[in-house]
Amino acid sequence: MKHYPLFFSLILLNLLPSCKGKKEDPAPLTPTQLLVGKRWELRSSVDSGPLFGTVDQYAAAPPCVRDNFLQFTEPNTCVYDEGPTLCDPSNPQTELGTWSLANDGTQLTISVGGYTVANTVDELTATSLKLTWTQMQGTTTAVRKNTYVAVP
């Protein structure tokens, strides 16, 4: 009999609502927060257009190109790094550039080494960056789709 009050007390404690409030979900990361502070390595690059059809540029690239990466930092600077393997030892290991996001993070413009490319952001997560770049080749349109992964 002595154990019944303790037993019922434990049951009642479990039935009472918790005094702790619900934890709020953290605010989602902004596109800038998702982009900066990571090393983005190219994992896929496919060109398509009426002149040459579809070409897998990544598969055709030598290993010294496939290990290159981009790193975005604030405020709007980036580094293009040749990675561990240089194709041409006379090239610099890194080149500084700039970047900007526009249209609620759906446009990413990157300027490095005298070239500026305006990309459409198809996907930006903590681990994946998918970009589309469209350019005119004469009177036809060519499209490049690049996929990058974030590497620690």
PDB file of C-alpha atoms in Angstrom:
ATOM      1  CA  MET A   1       0.000   0.000   0.000  1.00  0.00           C
ATOM      2  CA  LYS A   2       2.824   2.375   0.694  1.00  0.00           C
ATOM      3  CA  HIS A   3       3.880   2.387  -2.962  1.00  0.00           C
ATOM      4  CA  TYR A   4       0.477   3.380  -4.421  1.00  0.00           C
ATOM      5  CA  PRO A   5       0.787   7.135  -3.656  1.00  0.00           C
ATOM      6  CA  LEU A   6       4.225   7.237  -5.287  1.00  0.00           C
ATOM      7  CA  PHE A   7       2.977   5.280  -8.304  1.00  0.00           C
ATOM      8  CA  PHE A   8      -0.037   7.592  -8.789  1.00  0.00           C
ATOM      9  CA  SER A   9       2.132  10.664  -8.292  1.00  0.00           C
ATOM     10  CA  LEU A  10       4.417   9.552 -11.121  1.00  0.00           C
ATOM     11  CA  ILE A  11       1.434   8.942 -13.403  1.00  0.00           C
ATOM     12  CA  LEU A  12       0.034  12.398 -12.652  1.00  0.00           C
ATOM     13  CA  LEU A  13       3.389  14.038 -13.325  1.00  0.00           C
ATOM     14  CA  ASN A  14       3.504  12.413 -16.740  1.00  0.00           C
ATOM     15  CA  LEU A  15      -0.012  13.575 -17.540  1.00  0.00           C
ATOM     16  CA  LEU A  16       0.614  17.212 -16.640  1.00  0.00           C
ATOM     17  CA  PRO A  17       1.570  19.428 -19.563  1.00  0.00           C
ATOM     18  CA  SER A  18       5.200  20.326 -19.734  1.00  0.00           C
ATOM     19  CA  CYS A  19       6.172  23.702 -18.354  1.00  0.00           C
ATOM     20  CA  LYS A  20       8.839  24.057 -20.985  1.00  0.00           C
ATOM     21  CA  GLY A  21       7.846  26.113 -24.003  1.00  0.00           C
ATOM     22  CA  LYS A  22       8.227  24.837 -27.510  1.00  0.00           C
ATOM     23  CA  LYS A  23      11.607  25.499 -29.013  1.00  0.00           C
ATOM     24  CA  GLU A  24      11.309  27.769 -31.987  1.00  0.00           C
ATOM     25  CA  ASP A  25      12.784  26.632 -35.251  1.00  0.00           C
ATOM     26  CA  PRO A  26      15.875  28.635 -36.130  1.00  0.00           C
ATOM     27  CA  ALA A  27      15.444  31.187 -38.888  1.00  0.00           C
ATOM     28  CA  PRO A  28      16.321  29.744 -42.290  1.00  0.00           C
ATOM     29  CA  LEU A  29      19.727  30.709 -43.618  1.00  0.00           C
ATOM     30  CA  THR A  30      19.872  33.480 -46.184  1.00  0.00           C
ATOM     31  CA  PRO A  31      21.387  32.797 -49.618  1.00  0.00           C
ATOM     32  CA  THR A  32      24.496  34.721 -48.555  1.00  0.00           C
ATOM     33  CA  GLN A  33      24.852  32.611 -45.407  1.00  0.00           C
ATOM     34  CA  LEU A  34      24.512  29.434 -47.474  1.00  0.00           C
ATOM     35  CA  LEU A  35      27.149  30.610 -49.968  1.00  0.00           C
ATOM     36  CA  VAL A  36      29.972  32.062 -47.868  1.00  0.00           C
ATOM     37  CA  GLY A  37      32.627  30.302 -45.838  1.00  0.00           C
ATOM     38  CA  LYS A  38      32.699  27.109 -47.883  1.00  0.00           C
ATOM     39  CA  ARG A  39      34.910  25.634 -50.529  1.00  0.00           C
ATOM     40  CA  TRP A  40      32.741  24.964 -53.595  1.00  0.00           C
ATOM     41  CA  GLU A  41      34.143  22.270 -55.894  1.00  0.00           C
ATOM     42  CA  LEU A  42      32.797  21.728 -59.382  1.00  0.00           C
ATOM     43  CA  ARG A  43      31.298  18.248 -59.855  1.00  0.00           C
ATOM     44  CA  SER A  44      29.406  18.660 -63.121  1.00  0.00           C
ATOM     45  CA  SER A  45      29.561  21.023 -66.089  1.00  0.00           C
ATOM     46  CA  VAL A  46      27.384  20.389 -69.113  1.00  0.00           C
ATOM     47  CA  ASP A  47      27.087  22.641 -72.168  1.00  0.00           C
ATOM     48  CA  SER A  48      24.151  22.434 -74.521  1.00  0.00           C
ATOM     49  CA  GLY A  49      23.237  24.331 -77.631  1.00  0.00           C
ATOM     50  CA  PRO A  50      22.375  23.878 -81.286  1.00  0.00           C
ATOM     51  CA  LEU A  51      25.954  24.246 -82.557  1.00  0.00           C
ATOM     52  CA  PHE A  52      27.585  21.387 -80.624  1.00  0.00           C
ATOM     53  CA  GLY A  53      24.711  19.534 -78.971  1.00  0.00           C
ATOM     54  CA  THR A  54      25.337  18.457 -75.386  1.00  0.00           C
ATOM     55  CA  VAL A  55      28.933  18.273 -74.140  1.00  0.00           C
ATOM     56  CA  ASP A  56      30.030  17.078 -70.702  1.00  0.00           C
ATOM     57  CA  GLN A  57      32.794  19.606 -70.044  1.00  0.00           C
ATOM     58  CA  TYR A  58      33.589  18.182 -66.609  1.00  0.00           C
ATOM     59  CA  ALA A  59      34.272  14.694 -67.955  1.00  0.00           C
ATOM     60  CA  ALA A  60      36.480  16.160 -70.686  1.00  0.00           C
ATOM     61  CA  ALA A  61      38.464  18.354 -68.271  1.00  0.00           C
ATOM     62  CA  PRO A  62      41.861  17.152 -67.053  1.00  0.00           C
ATOM     63  CA  PRO A  63      42.280  16.369 -63.325  1.00  0.00           C
ATOM     64  CA  CYS A  64      44.176  19.635 -62.822  1.00  0.00           C
ATOM     65  CA  VAL A  65      40.953  21.512 -63.675  1.00  0.00           C
ATOM     66  CA  ARG A  66      38.564  19.246 -61.787  1.00  0.00           C
ATOM     67  CA  ASP A  67      40.258  20.001 -58.447  1.00  0.00           C
ATOM     68  CA  ASN A  68      39.793  23.778 -58.730  1.00  0.00           C
ATOM     69  CA  PHE A  69      37.374  25.503 -56.369  1.00  0.00           C
ATOM     70  CA  LEU A  70      35.657  28.758 -55.514  1.00  0.00           C
ATOM     71  CA  GLN A  71      35.381  30.250 -52.060  1.00  0.00           C
ATOM     72  CA  PHE A  72      33.000  33.122 -51.342  1.00  0.00           C
ATOM     73  CA  THR A  73      33.591  35.500 -48.447  1.00  0.00           C
ATOM     74  CA  GLU A  74      31.943  38.641 -47.148  1.00  0.00           C
ATOM     75  CA  PRO A  75      31.811  41.380 -48.181  1.00  0.00           C
ATOM     76  CA  ASN A  76      31.348  40.115 -51.735  1.00  0.00           C
ATOM     77  CA  THR A  77      34.849  38.869 -52.434  1.00  0.00           C
ATOM     78  CA  CYS A  78      35.771  35.461 -53.744  1.00  0.00           C
ATOM     79  CA  VAL A  79      38.838  33.387 -54.412  1.00  0.00           C
ATOM     80  CA  TYR A  80      39.277  31.106 -57.398  1.00  0.00           C
ATOM     81  CA  ASP A  81      41.839  28.473 -56.400  1.00  0.00           C
ATOM     82  CA  GLU A  82      43.658  26.154 -58.801  1.00  0.00           C
ATOM     83  CA  GLY A  83      43.471  23.386 -56.205  1.00  0.00           C
ATOM     84  CA  PRO A  84      46.263  20.958 -55.371  1.00  0.00           C
ATOM     85  CA  THR A  85      47.214  20.342 -59.024  1.00  0.00           C
ATOM     86  CA  LEU A  86      48.195  23.272 -61.243  1.00  0.00           C
ATOM     87  CA  CYS A  87      47.717  22.772 -64.980  1.00  0.00           C
ATOM     88  CA  ASP A  88      50.358  25.400 -65.687  1.00  0.00           C
ATOM     89  CA  PRO A  89      52.893  26.111 -62.931  1.00  0.00           C
ATOM     90  CA  SER A  90      53.302  29.656 -64.240  1.00  0.00           C
ATOM     91  CA  ASN A  91      49.643  30.413 -63.405  1.00  0.00           C
ATOM     92  CA  PRO A  92      48.881  31.914 -60.026  1.00  0.00           C
ATOM     93  CA  GLN A  93      47.535  29.512 -57.378  1.00  0.00           C
ATOM     94  CA  THR A  94      44.665  31.879 -56.583  1.00  0.00           C
ATOM     95  CA  GLU A  95      42.853  34.791 -58.173  1.00  0.00           C
ATOM     96  CA  LEU A  96      40.743  37.255 -56.248  1.00  0.00           C
ATOM     97  CA  GLY A  97      37.368  38.292 -57.551  1.00  0.00           C
ATOM     98  CA  THR A  98      33.989  39.634 -56.583  1.00  0.00           C
ATOM     99  CA  TRP A  99      30.500  38.217 -56.403  1.00  0.00           C
ATOM    100  CA  SER A 100      26.991  39.530 -55.912  1.00  0.00           C
ATOM    101  CA  LEU A 101      23.590  38.015 -55.336  1.00  0.00           C
ATOM    102  CA  ALA A 102      20.483  39.685 -56.741  1.00  0.00           C
ATOM    103  CA  ASN A 103      16.770  39.027 -57.188  1.00  0.00           C
ATOM    104  CA  ASP A 104      16.289  37.355 -53.795  1.00  0.00           C
ATOM    105  CA  GLY A 105      19.297  35.108 -54.292  1.00  0.00           C
ATOM    106  CA  THR A 106      18.266  33.788 -57.707  1.00  0.00           C
ATOM    107  CA  GLN A 107      21.055  35.575 -59.622  1.00  0.00           C
ATOM    108  CA  LEU A 108      24.759  35.131 -58.804  1.00  0.00           C
ATOM    109  CA  THR A 109      27.299  37.219 -60.699  1.00  0.00           C
ATOM    110  CA  ILE A 110      30.945  36.200 -60.365  1.00  0.00           C
ATOM    111  CA  SER A 111      33.891  38.267 -61.645  1.00  0.00           C
ATOM    112  CA  VAL A 112      37.355  36.659 -61.626  1.00  0.00           C
ATOM    113  CA  GLY A 113      40.399  37.166 -63.839  1.00  0.00           C
ATOM    114  CA  GLY A 114      38.775  39.729 -66.104  1.00  0.00           C
ATOM    115  CA  TYR A 115      35.695  37.596 -66.788  1.00  0.00           C
ATOM    116  CA  THR A 116      32.225  38.272 -65.441  1.00  0.00           C
ATOM    117  CA  VAL A 117      29.548  35.609 -65.558  1.00  0.00           C
ATOM    118  CA  ALA A 118      25.917  36.209 -64.590  1.00  0.00           C
ATOM    119  CA  ASN A 119      24.385  32.933 -63.421  1.00  0.00           C
ATOM    120  CA  THR A 120      20.875  31.859 -62.560  1.00  0.00           C
ATOM    121  CA  VAL A 121      20.858  30.048 -59.219  1.00  0.00           C
ATOM    122  CA  ASP A 122      18.878  26.853 -59.757  1.00  0.00           C
ATOM    123  CA  GLU A 123      19.652  25.488 -56.286  1.00  0.00           C
ATOM    124  CA  LEU A 124      21.513  26.732 -53.230  1.00  0.00           C
ATOM    125  CA  THR A 125      21.613  24.598 -50.094  1.00  0.00           C
ATOM    126  CA  ALA A 126      24.214  24.088 -47.384  1.00  0.00           C
ATOM    127  CA  THR A 127      25.899  21.443 -49.565  1.00  0.00           C
ATOM    128  CA  SER A 128      24.864  22.087 -53.183  1.00  0.00           C
ATOM    129  CA  LEU A 129      25.111  24.993 -55.621  1.00  0.00           C
ATOM    130  CA  LYS A 130      23.614  24.603 -59.092  1.00  0.00           C
ATOM    131  CA  LEU A 131      24.082  27.417 -61.601  1.00  0.00           C
ATOM    132  CA  THR A 132      22.963  28.032 -65.176  1.00  0.00           C
ATOM    133  CA  TRP A 133      24.816  30.399 -67.450  1.00  0.00           C
ATOM    134  CA  THR A 134      23.353  31.392 -70.805  1.00  0.00           C
ATOM    135  CA  GLN A 135      25.323  33.110 -73.545  1.00  0.00           C
ATOM    136  CA  MET A 136      24.811  33.973 -77.168  1.00  0.00           C
ATOM    137  CA  GLN A 137      27.013  32.265 -79.766  1.00  0.00           C
ATOM    138  CA  GLY A 138      26.321  34.228 -82.890  1.00  0.00           C
ATOM    139  CA  THR A 139      22.561  34.027 -83.304  1.00  0.00           C
ATOM    140  CA  THR A 140      22.120  30.919 -81.158  1.00  0.00           C
ATOM    141  CA  THR A 141      21.961  30.436 -77.408  1.00  0.00           C
ATOM    142  CA  ALA A 142      24.319  28.167 -75.501  1.00  0.00           C
ATOM    143  CA  VAL A 143      23.634  27.043 -71.946  1.00  0.00           C
ATOM    144  CA  ARG A 144      26.104  25.794 -69.320  1.00  0.00           C
ATOM    145  CA  LYS A 145      24.856  24.051 -66.191  1.00  0.00           C
ATOM    146  CA  ASN A 146      27.387  23.748 -63.375  1.00  0.00           C
ATOM    147  CA  THR A 147      26.930  21.809 -60.153  1.00  0.00           C
ATOM    148  CA  TYR A 148      29.171  22.493 -57.161  1.00  0.00           C
ATOM    149  CA  VAL A 149      29.359  20.746 -53.802  1.00  0.00           C
ATOM    150  CA  ALA A 150      30.490  22.293 -50.546  1.00  0.00           C
ATOM    151  CA  VAL A 151      33.594  20.636 -49.144  1.00  0.00           C
ATOM    152  CA  PRO A 152      34.795  21.283 -45.595  1.00  0.00           C
TER     153      PRO A 152
END
